[in-house]
Short mmCIF file of C-alpha atoms and ligand atoms in Angstrom, two decimals:
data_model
loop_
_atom_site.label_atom_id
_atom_site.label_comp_id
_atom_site.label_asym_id
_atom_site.label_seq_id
_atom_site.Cartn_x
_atom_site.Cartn_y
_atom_site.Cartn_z
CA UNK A 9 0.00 0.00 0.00
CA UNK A 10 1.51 3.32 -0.74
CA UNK A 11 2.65 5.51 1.76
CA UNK A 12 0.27 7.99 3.59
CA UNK A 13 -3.06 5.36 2.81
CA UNK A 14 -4.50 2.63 5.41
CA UNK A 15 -7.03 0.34 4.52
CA UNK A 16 -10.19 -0.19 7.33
CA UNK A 17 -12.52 -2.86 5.54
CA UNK A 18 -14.20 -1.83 3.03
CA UNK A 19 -12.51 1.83 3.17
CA UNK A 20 -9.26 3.73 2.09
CA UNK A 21 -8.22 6.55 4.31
CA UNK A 22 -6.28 8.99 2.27
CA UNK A 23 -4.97 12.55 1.52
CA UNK A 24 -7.84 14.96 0.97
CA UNK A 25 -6.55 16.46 -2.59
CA UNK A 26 -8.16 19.68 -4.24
CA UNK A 27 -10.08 17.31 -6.67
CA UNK A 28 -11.85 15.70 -3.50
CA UNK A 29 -13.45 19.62 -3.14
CA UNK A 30 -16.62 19.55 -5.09
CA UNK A 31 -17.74 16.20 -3.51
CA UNK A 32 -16.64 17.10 -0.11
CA UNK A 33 -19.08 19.95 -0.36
CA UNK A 34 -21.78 17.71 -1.03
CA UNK A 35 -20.96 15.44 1.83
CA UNK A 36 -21.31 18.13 4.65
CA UNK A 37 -24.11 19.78 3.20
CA UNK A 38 -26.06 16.24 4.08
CA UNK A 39 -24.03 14.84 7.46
CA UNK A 40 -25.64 18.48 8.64
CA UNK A 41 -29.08 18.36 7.45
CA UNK A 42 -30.76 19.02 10.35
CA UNK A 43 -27.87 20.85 12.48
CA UNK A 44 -28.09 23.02 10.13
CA UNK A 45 -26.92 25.82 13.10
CA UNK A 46 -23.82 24.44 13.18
CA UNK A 47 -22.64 23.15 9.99
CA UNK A 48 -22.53 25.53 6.36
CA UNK A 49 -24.90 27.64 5.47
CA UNK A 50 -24.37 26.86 1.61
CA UNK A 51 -22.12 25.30 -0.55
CA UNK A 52 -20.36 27.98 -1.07
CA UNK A 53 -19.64 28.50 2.18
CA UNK A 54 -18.59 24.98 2.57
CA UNK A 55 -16.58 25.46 -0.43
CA UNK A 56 -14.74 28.37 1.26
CA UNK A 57 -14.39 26.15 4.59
CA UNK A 58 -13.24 22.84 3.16
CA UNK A 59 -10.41 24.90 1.14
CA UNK A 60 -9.57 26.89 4.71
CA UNK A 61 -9.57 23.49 6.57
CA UNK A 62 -7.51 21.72 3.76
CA UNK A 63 -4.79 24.94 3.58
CA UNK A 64 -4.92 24.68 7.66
CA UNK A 65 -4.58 21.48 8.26
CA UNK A 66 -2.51 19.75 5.60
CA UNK A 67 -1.51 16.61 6.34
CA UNK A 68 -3.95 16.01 8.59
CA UNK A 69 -6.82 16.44 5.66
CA UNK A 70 -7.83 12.88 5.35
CA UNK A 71 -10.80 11.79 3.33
CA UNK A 72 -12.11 8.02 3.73
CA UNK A 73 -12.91 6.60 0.50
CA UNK A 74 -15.37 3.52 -0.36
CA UNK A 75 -16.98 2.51 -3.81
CA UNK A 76 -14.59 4.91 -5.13
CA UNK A 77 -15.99 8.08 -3.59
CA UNK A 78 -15.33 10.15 -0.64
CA UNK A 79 -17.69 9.06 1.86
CA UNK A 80 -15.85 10.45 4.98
CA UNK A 81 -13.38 13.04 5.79
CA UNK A 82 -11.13 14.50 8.63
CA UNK A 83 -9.04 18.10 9.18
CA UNK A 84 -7.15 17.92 11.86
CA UNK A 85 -4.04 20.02 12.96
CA UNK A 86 -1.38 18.11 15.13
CA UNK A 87 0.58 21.64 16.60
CA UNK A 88 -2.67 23.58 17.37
CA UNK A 89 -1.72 25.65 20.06
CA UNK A 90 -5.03 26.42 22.71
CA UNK A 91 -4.71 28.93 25.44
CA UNK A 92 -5.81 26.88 28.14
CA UNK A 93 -4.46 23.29 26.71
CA UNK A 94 -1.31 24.06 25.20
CA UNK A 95 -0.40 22.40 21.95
CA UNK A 96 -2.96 20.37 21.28
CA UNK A 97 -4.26 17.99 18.14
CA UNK A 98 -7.13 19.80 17.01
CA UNK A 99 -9.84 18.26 15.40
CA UNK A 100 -11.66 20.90 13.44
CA UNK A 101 -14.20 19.11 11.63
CA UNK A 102 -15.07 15.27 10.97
CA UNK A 103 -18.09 14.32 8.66
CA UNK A 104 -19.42 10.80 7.31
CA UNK A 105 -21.87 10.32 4.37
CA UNK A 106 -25.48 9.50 6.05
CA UNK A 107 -25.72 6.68 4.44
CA UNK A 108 -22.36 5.21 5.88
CA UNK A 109 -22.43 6.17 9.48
CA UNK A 110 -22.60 3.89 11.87
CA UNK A 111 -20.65 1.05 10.06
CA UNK A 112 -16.77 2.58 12.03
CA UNK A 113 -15.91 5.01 9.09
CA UNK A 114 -15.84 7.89 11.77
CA UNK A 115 -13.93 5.98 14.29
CA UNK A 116 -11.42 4.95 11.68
CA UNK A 117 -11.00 8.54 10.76
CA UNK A 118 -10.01 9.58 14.11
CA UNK A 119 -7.37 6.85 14.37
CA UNK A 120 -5.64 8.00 11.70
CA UNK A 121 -5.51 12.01 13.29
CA UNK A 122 -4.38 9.83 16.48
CA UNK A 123 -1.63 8.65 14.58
CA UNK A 124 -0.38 11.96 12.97
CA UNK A 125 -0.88 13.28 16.58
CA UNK A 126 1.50 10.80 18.15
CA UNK A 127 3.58 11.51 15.31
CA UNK A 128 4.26 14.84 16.18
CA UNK A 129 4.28 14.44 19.94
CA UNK A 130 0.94 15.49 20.91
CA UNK A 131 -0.73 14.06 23.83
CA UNK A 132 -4.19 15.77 23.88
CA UNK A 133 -6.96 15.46 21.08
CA UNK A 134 -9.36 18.77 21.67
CA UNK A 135 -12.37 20.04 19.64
CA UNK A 136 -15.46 22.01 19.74
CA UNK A 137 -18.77 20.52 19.16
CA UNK A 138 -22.33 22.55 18.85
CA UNK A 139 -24.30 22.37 22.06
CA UNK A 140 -27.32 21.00 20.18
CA UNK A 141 -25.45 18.55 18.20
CA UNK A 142 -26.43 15.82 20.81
CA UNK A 143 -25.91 13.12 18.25
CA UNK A 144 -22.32 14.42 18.20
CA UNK A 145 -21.36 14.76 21.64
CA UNK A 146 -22.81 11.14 22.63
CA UNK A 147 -20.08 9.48 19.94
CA UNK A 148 -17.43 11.57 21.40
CA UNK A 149 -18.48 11.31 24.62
CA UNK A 150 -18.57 7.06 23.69
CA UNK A 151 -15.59 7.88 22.71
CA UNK A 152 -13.13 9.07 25.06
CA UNK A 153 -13.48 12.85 24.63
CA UNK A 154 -14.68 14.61 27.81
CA UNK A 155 -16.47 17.89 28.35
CA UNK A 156 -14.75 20.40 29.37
CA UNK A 157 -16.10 24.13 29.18
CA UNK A 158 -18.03 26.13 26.81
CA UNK A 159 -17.81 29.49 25.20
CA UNK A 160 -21.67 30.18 23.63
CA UNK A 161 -23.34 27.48 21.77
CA UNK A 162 -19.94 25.65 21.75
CA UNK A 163 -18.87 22.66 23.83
CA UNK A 164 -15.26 21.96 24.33
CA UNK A 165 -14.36 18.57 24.68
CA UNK A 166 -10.93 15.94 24.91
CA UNK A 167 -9.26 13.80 25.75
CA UNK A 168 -5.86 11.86 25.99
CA UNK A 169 -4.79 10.74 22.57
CA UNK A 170 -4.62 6.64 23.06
CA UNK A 171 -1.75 5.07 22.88
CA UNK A 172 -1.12 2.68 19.31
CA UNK A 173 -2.74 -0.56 19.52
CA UNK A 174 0.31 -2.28 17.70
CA UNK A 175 2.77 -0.91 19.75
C1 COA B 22 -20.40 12.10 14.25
C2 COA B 22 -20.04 11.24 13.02
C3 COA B 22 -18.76 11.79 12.40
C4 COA B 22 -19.83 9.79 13.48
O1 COA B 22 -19.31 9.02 12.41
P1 COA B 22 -19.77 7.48 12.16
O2 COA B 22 -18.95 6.97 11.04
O3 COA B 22 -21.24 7.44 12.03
O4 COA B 22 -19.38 6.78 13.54
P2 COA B 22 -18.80 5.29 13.71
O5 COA B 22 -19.64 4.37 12.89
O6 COA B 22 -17.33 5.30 13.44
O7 COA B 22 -19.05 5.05 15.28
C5 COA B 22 -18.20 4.20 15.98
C6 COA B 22 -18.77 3.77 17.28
O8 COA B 22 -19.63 4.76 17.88
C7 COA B 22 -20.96 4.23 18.07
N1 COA B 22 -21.89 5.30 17.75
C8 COA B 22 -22.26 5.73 16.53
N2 COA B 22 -23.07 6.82 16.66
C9 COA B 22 -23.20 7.05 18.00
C10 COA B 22 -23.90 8.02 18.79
N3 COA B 22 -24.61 9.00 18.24
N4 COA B 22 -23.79 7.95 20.13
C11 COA B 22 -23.04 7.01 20.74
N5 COA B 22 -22.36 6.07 20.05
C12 COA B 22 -22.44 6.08 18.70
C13 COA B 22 -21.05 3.05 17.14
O9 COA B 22 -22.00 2.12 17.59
C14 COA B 22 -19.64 2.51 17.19
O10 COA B 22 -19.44 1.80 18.42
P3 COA B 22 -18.55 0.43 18.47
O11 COA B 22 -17.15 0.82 17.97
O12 COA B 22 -18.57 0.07 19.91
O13 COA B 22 -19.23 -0.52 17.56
C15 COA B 22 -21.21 11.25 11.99
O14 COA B 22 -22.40 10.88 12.66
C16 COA B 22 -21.45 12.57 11.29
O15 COA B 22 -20.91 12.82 10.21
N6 COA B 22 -22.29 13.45 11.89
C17 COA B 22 -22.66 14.72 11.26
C18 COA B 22 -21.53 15.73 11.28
C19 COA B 22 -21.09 16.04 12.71
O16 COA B 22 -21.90 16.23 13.60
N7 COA B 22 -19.75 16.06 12.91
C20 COA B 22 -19.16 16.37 14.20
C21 COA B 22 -18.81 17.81 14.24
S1 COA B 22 -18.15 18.37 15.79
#
């Protein structure tokens, strides 16, 4: 397998590329149909957000692949630096196609940022989730992250990053 790719199942986890833009944009537009408070409010403005988090996050833009389409993706910055935390890896968005969560594409996603976080040293995985987004904060909360303050509408949550189950 080439470098910089992992195979879960059924899925390839992979660099996020340019090209990956257009359907990216679809993607979020539907994993937030119905937060719509906290996700984009068009696809243009996803389209301006999925560039930012691509240029911000680099290697740690990760889109899961299946059937040969993006039907997942990850940003994630491993030297985020947080006033209260330190330097932290900061998950700044995760989304899954509706019709493939629930089957570990999301969890799979996250073990891959765990990996780039370890990577660079990082010990803490931190992100905001909307307050409403109860859906949200449940998986985290399943798994691992804990809650930690809020500023508004936005929780902050994390937790250790784990250590690698091969190692
Ligand atoms: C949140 C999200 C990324 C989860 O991705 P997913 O691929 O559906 O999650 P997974 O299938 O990897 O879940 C893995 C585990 O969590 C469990 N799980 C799934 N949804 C859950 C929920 N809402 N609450 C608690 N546990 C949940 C699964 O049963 C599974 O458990 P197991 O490993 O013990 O079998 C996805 O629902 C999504 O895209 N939501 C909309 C966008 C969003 O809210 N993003 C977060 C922004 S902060």
């Amino acid at each position: 397998m080439p470098e910089g790719r992992a195979s879960t199942g059924t899925i390839t986890i992979r660099p996020g590329t340019l090209e990956d833009i257009p359907a990216l944009v679809g993607l979020l537009m539907q994993a937030y149909r119905g937060l719509e408070e906290y996700g984009e409010e068009s696809p243009k403005e996803a389209k301006h957000y999925l560039k930012w988090l691509r240029r911000t996050c680099k290697e740690g833009f990760l889109v899961a692949e299946a059937e040969g389409r993006p039907v997942g993706f990850i940003a994630a910055c491993p030297d985020w630096k947080d006033w209260e935390l330190g330097v932290v890896l900061e998950i700044h968005e995760i989304a899954v196609a509706p019709d493939w969560q629930g089957k570990g594409v999301g969890k799979a996603l996250l073990e891959e940022v765990y990996a780039l976080g370890r990577a660079h040293g990082m010990s803490l995985a931190a992100l905001w989730v909307g307050e409403g987004n109860r859906k949200a904060r449940r998986w985290y909360t399943k798994l691992g992250f804990k809650e930690i303050g809020r500023w508004g509408d936005w929780i902050r949550m994390f937790r250790p990053i784990p250590a690698a189950k091969d190692e």
